[in-house]
PDB file of C-alpha atoms and ligand atoms in Angstrom:
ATOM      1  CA  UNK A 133     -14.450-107.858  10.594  1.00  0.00           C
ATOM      2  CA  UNK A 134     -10.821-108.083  12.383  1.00  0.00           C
ATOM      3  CA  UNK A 135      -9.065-108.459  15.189  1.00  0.00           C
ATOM      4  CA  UNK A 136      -7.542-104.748  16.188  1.00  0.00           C
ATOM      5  CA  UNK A 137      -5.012-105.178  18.420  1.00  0.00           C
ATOM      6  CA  UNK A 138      -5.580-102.594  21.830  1.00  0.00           C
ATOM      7  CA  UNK A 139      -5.640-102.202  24.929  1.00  0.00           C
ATOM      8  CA  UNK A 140      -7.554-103.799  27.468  1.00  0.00           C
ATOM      9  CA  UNK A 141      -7.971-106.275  24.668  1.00  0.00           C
ATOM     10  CA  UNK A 142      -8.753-106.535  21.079  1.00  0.00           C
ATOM     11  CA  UNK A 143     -11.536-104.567  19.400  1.00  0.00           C
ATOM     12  CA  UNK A 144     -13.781-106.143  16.747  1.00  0.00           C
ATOM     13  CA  UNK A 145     -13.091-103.869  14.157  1.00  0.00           C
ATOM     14  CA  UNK A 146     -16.201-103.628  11.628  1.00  0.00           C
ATOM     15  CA  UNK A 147     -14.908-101.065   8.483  1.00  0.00           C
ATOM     16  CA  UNK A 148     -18.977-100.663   7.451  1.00  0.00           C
ATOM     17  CA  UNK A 149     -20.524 -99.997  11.049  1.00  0.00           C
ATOM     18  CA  UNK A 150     -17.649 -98.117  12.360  1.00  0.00           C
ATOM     19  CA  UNK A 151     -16.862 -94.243  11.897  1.00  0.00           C
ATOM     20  CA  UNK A 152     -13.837 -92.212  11.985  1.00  0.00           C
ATOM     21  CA  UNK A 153     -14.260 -89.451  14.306  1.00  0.00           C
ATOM     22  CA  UNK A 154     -12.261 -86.419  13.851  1.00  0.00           C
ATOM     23  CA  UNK A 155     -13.102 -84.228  17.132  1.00  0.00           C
ATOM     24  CA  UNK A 156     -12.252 -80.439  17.013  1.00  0.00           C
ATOM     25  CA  UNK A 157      -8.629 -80.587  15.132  1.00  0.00           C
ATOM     26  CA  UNK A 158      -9.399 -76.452  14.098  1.00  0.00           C
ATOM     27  CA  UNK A 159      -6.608 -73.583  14.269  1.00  0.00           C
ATOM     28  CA  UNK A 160      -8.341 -72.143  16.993  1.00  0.00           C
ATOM     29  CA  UNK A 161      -6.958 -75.348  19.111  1.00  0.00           C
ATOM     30  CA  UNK A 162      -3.721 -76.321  17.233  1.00  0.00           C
ATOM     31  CA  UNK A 163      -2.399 -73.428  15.937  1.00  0.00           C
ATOM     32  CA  UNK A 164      -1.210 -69.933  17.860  1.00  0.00           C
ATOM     33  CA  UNK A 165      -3.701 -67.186  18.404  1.00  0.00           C
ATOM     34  CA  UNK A 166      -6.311 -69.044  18.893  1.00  0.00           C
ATOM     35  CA  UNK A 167      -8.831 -70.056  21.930  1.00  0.00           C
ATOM     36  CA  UNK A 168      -6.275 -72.700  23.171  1.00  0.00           C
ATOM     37  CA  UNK A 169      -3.392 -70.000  23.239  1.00  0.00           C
ATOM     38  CA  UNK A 170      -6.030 -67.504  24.409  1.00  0.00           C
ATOM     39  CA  UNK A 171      -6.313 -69.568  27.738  1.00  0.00           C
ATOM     40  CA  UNK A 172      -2.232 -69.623  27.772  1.00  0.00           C
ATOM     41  CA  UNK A 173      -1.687 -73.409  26.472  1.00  0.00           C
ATOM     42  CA  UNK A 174       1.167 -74.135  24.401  1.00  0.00           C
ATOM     43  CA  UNK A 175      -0.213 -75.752  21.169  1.00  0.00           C
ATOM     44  CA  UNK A 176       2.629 -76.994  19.679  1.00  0.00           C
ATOM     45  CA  UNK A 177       2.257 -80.532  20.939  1.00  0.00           C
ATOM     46  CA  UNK A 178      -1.328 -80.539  19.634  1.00  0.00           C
ATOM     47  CA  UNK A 179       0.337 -79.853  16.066  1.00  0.00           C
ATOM     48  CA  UNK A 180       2.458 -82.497  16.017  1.00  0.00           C
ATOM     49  CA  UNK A 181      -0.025 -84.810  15.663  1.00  0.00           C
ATOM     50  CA  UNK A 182      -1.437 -83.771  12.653  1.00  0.00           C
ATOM     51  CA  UNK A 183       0.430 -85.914  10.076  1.00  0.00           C
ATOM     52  CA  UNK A 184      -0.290 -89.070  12.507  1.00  0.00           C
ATOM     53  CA  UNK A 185      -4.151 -87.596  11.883  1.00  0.00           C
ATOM     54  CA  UNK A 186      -4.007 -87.331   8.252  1.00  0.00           C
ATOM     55  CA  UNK A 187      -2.488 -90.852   7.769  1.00  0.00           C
ATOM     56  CA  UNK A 188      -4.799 -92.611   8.987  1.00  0.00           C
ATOM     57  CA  UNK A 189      -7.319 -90.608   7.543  1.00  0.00           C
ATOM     58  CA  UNK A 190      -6.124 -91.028   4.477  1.00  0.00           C
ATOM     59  CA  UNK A 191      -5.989 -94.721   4.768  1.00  0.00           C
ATOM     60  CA  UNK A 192      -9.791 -94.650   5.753  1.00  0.00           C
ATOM     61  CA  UNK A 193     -10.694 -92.435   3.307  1.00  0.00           C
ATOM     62  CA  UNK A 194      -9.057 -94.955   0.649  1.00  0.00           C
ATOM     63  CA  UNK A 195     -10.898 -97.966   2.413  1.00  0.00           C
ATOM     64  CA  UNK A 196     -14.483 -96.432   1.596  1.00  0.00           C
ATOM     65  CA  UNK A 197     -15.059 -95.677   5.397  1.00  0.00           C
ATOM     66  CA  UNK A 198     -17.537 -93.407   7.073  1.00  0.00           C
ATOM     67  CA  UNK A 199     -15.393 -89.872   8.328  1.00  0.00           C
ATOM     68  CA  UNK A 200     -16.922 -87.769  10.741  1.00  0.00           C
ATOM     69  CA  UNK A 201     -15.232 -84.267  11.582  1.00  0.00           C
ATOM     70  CA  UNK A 202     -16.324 -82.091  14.863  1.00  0.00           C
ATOM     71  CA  UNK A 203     -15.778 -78.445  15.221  1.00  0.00           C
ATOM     72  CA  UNK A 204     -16.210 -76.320  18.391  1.00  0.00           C
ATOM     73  CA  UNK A 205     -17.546 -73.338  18.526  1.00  0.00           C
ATOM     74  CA  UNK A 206     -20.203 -70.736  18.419  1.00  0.00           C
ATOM     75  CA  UNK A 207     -22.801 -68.447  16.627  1.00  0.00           C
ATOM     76  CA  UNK A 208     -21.772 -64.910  15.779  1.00  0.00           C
ATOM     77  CA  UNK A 209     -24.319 -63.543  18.493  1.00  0.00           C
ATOM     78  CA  UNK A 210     -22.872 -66.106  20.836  1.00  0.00           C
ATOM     79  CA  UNK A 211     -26.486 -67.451  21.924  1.00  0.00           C
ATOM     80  CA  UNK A 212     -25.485 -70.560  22.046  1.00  0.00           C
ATOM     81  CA  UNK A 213     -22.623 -70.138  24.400  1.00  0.00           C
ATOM     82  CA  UNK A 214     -23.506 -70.660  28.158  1.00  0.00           C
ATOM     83  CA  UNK A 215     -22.305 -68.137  30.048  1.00  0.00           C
ATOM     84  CA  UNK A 216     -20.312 -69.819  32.334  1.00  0.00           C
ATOM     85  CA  UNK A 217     -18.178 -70.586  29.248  1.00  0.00           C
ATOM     86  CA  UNK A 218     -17.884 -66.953  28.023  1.00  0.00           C
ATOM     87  CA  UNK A 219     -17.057 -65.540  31.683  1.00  0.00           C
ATOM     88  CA  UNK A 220     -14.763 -68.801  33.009  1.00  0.00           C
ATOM     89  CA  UNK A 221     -10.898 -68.377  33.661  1.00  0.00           C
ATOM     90  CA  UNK A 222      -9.083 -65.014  32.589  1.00  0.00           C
ATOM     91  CA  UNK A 223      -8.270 -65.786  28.923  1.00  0.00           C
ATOM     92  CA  UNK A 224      -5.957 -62.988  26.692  1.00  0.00           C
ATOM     93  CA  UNK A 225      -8.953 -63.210  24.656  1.00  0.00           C
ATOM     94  CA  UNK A 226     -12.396 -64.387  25.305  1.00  0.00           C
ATOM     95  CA  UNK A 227     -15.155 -66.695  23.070  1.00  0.00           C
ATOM     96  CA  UNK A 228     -16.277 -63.976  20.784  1.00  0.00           C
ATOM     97  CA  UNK A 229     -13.784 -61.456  20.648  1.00  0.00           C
ATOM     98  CA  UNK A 230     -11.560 -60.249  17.730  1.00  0.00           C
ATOM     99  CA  UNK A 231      -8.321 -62.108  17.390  1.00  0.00           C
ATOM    100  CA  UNK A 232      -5.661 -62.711  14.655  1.00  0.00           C
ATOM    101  CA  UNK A 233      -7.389 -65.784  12.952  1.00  0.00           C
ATOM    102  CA  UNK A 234     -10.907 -63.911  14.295  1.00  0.00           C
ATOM    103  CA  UNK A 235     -13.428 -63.929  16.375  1.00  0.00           C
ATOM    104  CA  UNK A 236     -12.482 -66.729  18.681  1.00  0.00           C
ATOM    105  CA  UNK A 237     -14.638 -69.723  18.653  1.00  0.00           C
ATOM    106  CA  UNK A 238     -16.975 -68.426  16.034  1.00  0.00           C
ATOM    107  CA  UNK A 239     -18.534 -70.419  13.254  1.00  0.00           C
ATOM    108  CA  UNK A 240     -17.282 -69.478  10.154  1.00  0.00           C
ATOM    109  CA  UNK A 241     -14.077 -67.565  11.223  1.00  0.00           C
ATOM    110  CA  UNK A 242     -10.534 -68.487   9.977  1.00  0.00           C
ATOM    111  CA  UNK A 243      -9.854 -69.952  13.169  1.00  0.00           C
ATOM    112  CA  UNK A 244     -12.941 -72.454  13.454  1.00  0.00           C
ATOM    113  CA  UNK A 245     -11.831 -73.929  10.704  1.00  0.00           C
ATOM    114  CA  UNK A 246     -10.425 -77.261  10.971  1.00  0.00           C
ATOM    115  CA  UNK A 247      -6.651 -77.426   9.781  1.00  0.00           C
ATOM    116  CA  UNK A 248      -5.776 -77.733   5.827  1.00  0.00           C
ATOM    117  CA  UNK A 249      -3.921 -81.029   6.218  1.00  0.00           C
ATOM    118  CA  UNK A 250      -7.468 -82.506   7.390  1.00  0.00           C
ATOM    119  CA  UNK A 251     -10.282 -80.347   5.938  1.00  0.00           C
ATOM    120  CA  UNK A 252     -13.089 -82.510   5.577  1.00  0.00           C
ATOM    121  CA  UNK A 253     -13.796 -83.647   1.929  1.00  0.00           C
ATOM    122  CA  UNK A 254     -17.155 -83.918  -0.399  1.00  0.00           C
ATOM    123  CA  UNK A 255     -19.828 -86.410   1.410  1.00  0.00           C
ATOM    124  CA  UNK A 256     -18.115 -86.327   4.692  1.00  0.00           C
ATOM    125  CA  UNK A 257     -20.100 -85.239   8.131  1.00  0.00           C
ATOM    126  CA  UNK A 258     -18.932 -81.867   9.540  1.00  0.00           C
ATOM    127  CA  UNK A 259     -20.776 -81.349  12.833  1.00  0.00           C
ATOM    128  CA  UNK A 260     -20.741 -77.720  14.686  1.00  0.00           C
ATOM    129  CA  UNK A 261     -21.137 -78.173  18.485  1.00  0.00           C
ATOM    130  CA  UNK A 262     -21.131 -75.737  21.144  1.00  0.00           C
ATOM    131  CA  UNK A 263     -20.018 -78.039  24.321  1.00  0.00           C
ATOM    132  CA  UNK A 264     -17.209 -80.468  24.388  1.00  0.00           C
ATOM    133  CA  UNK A 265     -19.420 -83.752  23.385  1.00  0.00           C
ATOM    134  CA  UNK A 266     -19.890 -84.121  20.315  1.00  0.00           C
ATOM    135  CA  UNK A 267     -23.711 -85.760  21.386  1.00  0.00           C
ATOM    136  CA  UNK A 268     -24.677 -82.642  22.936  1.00  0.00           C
ATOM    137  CA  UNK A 269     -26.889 -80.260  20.598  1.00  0.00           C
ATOM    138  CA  UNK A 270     -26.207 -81.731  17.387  1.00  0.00           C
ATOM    139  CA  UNK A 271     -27.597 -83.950  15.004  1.00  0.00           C
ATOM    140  CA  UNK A 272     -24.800 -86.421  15.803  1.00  0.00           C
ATOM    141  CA  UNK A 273     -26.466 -89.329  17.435  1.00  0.00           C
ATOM    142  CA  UNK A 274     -29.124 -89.029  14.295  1.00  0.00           C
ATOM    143  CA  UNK A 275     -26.503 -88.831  11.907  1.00  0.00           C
ATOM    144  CA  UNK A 276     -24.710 -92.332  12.436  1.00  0.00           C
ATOM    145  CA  UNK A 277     -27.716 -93.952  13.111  1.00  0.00           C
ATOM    146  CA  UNK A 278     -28.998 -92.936   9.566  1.00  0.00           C
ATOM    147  CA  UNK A 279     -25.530 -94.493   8.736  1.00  0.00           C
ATOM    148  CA  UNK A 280     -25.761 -97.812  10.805  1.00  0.00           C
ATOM    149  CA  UNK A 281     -22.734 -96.620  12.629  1.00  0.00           C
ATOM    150  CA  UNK A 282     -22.085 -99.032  15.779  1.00  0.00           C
ATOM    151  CA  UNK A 283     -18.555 -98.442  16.431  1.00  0.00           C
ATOM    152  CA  UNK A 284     -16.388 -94.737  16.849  1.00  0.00           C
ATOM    153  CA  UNK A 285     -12.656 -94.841  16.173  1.00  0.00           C
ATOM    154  CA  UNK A 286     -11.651 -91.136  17.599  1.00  0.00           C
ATOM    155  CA  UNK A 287      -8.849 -89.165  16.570  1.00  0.00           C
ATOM    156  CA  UNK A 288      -8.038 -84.935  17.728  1.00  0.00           C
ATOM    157  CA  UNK A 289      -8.115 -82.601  20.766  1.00  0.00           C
ATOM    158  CA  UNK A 290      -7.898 -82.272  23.375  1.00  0.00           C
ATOM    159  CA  UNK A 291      -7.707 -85.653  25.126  1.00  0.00           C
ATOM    160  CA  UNK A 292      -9.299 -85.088  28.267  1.00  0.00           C
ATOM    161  CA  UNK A 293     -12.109 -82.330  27.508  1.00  0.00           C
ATOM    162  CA  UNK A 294     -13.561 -83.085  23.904  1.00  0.00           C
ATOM    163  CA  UNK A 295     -12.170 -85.942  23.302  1.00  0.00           C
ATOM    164  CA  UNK A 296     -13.251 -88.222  26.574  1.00  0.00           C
ATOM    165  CA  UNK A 297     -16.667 -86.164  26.641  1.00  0.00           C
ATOM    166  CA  UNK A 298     -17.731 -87.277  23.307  1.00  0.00           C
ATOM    167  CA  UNK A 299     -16.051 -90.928  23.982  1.00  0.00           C
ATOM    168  CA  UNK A 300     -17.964 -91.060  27.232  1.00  0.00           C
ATOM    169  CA  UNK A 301     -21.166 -89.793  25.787  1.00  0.00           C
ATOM    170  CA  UNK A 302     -20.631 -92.265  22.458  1.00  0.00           C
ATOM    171  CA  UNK A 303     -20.303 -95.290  24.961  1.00  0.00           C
ATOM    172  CA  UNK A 304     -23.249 -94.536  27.113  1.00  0.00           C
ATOM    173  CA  UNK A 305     -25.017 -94.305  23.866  1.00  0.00           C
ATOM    174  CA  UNK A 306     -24.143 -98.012  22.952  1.00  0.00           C
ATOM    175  CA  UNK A 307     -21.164 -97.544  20.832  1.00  0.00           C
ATOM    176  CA  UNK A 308     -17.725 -99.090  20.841  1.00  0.00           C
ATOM    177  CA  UNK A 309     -15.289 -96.756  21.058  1.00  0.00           C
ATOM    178  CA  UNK A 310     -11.566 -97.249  20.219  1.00  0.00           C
ATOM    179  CA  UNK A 311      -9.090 -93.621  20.816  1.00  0.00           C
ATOM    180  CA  UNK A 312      -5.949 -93.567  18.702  1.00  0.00           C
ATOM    181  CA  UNK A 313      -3.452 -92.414  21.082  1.00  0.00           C
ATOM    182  CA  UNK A 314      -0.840 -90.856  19.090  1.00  0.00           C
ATOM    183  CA  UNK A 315      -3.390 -89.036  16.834  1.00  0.00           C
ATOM    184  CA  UNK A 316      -4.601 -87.158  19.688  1.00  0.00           C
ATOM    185  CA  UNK A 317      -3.063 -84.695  22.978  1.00  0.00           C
ATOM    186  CA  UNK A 318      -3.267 -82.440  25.796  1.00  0.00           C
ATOM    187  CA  UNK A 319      -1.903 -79.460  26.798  1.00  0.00           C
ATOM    188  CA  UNK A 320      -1.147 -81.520  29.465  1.00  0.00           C
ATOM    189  CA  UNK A 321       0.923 -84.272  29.175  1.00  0.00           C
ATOM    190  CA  UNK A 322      -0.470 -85.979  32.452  1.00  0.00           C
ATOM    191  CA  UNK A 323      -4.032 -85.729  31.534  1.00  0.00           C
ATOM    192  CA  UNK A 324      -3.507 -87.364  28.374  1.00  0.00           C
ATOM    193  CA  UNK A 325      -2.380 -89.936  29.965  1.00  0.00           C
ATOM    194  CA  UNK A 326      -4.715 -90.234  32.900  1.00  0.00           C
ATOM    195  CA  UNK A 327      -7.252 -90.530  30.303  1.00  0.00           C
ATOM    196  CA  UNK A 328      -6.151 -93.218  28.135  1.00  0.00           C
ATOM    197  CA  UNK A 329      -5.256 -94.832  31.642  1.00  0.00           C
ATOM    198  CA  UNK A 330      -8.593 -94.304  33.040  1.00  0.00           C
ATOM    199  CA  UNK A 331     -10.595 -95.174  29.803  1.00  0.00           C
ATOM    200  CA  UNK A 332      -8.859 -98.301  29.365  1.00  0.00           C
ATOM    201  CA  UNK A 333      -9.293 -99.074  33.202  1.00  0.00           C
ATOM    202  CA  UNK A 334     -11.902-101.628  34.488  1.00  0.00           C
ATOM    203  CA  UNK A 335     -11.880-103.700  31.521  1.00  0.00           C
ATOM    204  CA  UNK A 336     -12.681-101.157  28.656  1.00  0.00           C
ATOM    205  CA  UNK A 337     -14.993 -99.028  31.236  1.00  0.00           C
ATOM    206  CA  UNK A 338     -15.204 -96.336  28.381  1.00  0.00           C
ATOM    207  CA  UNK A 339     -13.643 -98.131  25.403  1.00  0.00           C
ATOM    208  CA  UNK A 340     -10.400 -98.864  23.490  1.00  0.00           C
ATOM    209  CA  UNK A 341      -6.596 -97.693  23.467  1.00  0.00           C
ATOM    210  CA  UNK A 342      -4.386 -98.419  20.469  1.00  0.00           C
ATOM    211  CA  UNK A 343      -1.941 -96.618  18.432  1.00  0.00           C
ATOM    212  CA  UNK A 344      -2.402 -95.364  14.777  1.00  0.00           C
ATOM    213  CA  UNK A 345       0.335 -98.365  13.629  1.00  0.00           C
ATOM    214  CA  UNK A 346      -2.787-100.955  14.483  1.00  0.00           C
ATOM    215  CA  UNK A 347      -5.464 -98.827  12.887  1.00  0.00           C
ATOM    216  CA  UNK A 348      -3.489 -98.606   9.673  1.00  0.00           C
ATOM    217  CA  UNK A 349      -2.482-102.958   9.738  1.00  0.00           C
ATOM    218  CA  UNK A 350      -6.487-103.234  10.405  1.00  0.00           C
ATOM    219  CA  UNK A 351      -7.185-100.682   7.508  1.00  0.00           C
ATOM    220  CA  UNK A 352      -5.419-102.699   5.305  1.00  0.00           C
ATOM    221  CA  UNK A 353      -5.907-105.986   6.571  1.00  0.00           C
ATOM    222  CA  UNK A 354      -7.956-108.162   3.270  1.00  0.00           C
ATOM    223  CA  UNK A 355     -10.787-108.831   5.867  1.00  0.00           C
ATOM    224  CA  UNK A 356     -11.822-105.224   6.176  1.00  0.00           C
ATOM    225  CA  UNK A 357     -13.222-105.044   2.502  1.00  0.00           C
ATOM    226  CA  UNK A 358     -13.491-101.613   1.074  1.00  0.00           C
ATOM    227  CA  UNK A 359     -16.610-100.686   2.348  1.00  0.00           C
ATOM    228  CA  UNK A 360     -18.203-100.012  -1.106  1.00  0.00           C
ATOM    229  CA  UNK A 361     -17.331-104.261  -1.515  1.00  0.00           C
ATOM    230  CA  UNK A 362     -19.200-105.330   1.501  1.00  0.00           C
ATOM    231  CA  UNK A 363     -22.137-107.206   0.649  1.00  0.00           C
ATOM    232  CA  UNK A 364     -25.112-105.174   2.260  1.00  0.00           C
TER     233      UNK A 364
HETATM  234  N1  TIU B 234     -11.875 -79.283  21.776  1.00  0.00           N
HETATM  235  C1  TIU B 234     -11.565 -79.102  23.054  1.00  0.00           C
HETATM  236  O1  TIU B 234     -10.982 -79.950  23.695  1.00  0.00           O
HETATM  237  N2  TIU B 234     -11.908 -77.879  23.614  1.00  0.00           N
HETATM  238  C2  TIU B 234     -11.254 -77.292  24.665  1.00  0.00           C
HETATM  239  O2  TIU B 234     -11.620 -76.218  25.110  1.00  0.00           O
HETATM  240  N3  TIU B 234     -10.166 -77.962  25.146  1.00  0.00           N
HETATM  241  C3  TIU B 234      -9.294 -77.549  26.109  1.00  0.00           C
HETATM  242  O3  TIU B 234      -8.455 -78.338  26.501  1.00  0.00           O
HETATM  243  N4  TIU B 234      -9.365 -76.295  26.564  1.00  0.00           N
END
């Protein structure tokens, strides 16, 4: 256990309760062509977090920690997609259609897959979603209780749709919740930061604020044994 420092105050890091949560860091978001460009976003800002994203998920992955990827998206005969969802807005390409990494938003298809620099590894989680939280429809919750998860440090995109949905749905589910707020972004600068403003709010009303610099100090801080170490 350590002190992390954050913002409202510090978070009790535990390395063998908590999980790293990776939410939705595919092409289809960060890279052109995809359902974020589809809906007319730039996504450049959402890649330029990825080497912030893949540090400190390196450093957890050398610490022996529990990593926990998230990918949007849906099955090829869409069944799972609400239809609000498919019809909303007046995308250049809608859920489901053919684009140039694929069908957009469909499991299995180049662009649901998460980026190379952070493809999920042997023995780590990978969970498919169809809605922005994480909780909803999935084997989640299940998941990191079968772990003895307690605590969520959350990494990805975008800020203020899958990122603060599964963050709000994590905390009304009893866990701590700490956001890393340069390894995640908006396609809109000013909801970003009304989120990390409005999570941090009230005392920690939805959780934790802190930048990847503190997560990495914690990482490698002697009190946060590899986890393998820990006694049980
Ligand atoms: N992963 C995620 O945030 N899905 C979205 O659709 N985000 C948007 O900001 N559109």
């Amino acid at each position: 256990m350590t002190a992390l420092p954050a913002r409202p105050f510090a978070f009790p890091f535990d390395l063998a309760r908590c999980a790293l949560l990776i939410i939705d860091m595919q092409r289809d978001f960060v890279e052109p062509g995809g359902f974020g460009a589809s809906l007319g976003n730039d996504v450049s800002p959402l890649q330029a977090i990825v080497p912030t994203c893949a540090a400190v998920l390196a450093a957890w992955r050398t610490a022996g920690g529990c990593v926990v990827h998230t990918r949007e998206g849906h099955r090829p005969d869409l069944s799972d997609c609400p239809p609000a969802k498919l019809s909303r807005g007046n995308p250049s390409l809608r859920i489901g259609d053919l684009g140039p990494m694929g069908r957009v938003l469909v499991i299995g298809e180049p662009g649901h897959a998460i980026v190379p620099a952070l493809a999920p590894m042997p023995g780590e989680l990978v969970i498919d979603k169809p809605g922005k939280g994480a909780f909803y429809a999935t084997p989640l919750q299940a998941e990191l209780q079968q772990r003895g998860i307690r605590q969520l440090v959350l990494m990805g995109v975008t800020t203020e749709v899958c990122v603060q949905t599964t963050m709000r749905e994590a905390n009304d589910r009893g866990y701590d919740c700490l956001l890393v707020e340069d390894a995640t972004d908006s396609y809109f600068p000013a909801f970003k930061a009304a989120t990390l403003a409005m999570i941090t709010a009230q005392g920690g009303i939805v959780g934790w604020v802190a930048p990847a610099a503190a997560v990495l100090a914690a990482l490698a801080d002697p009190a946060v044994l590899p986890v393998a170490k820990n006694p049980a």
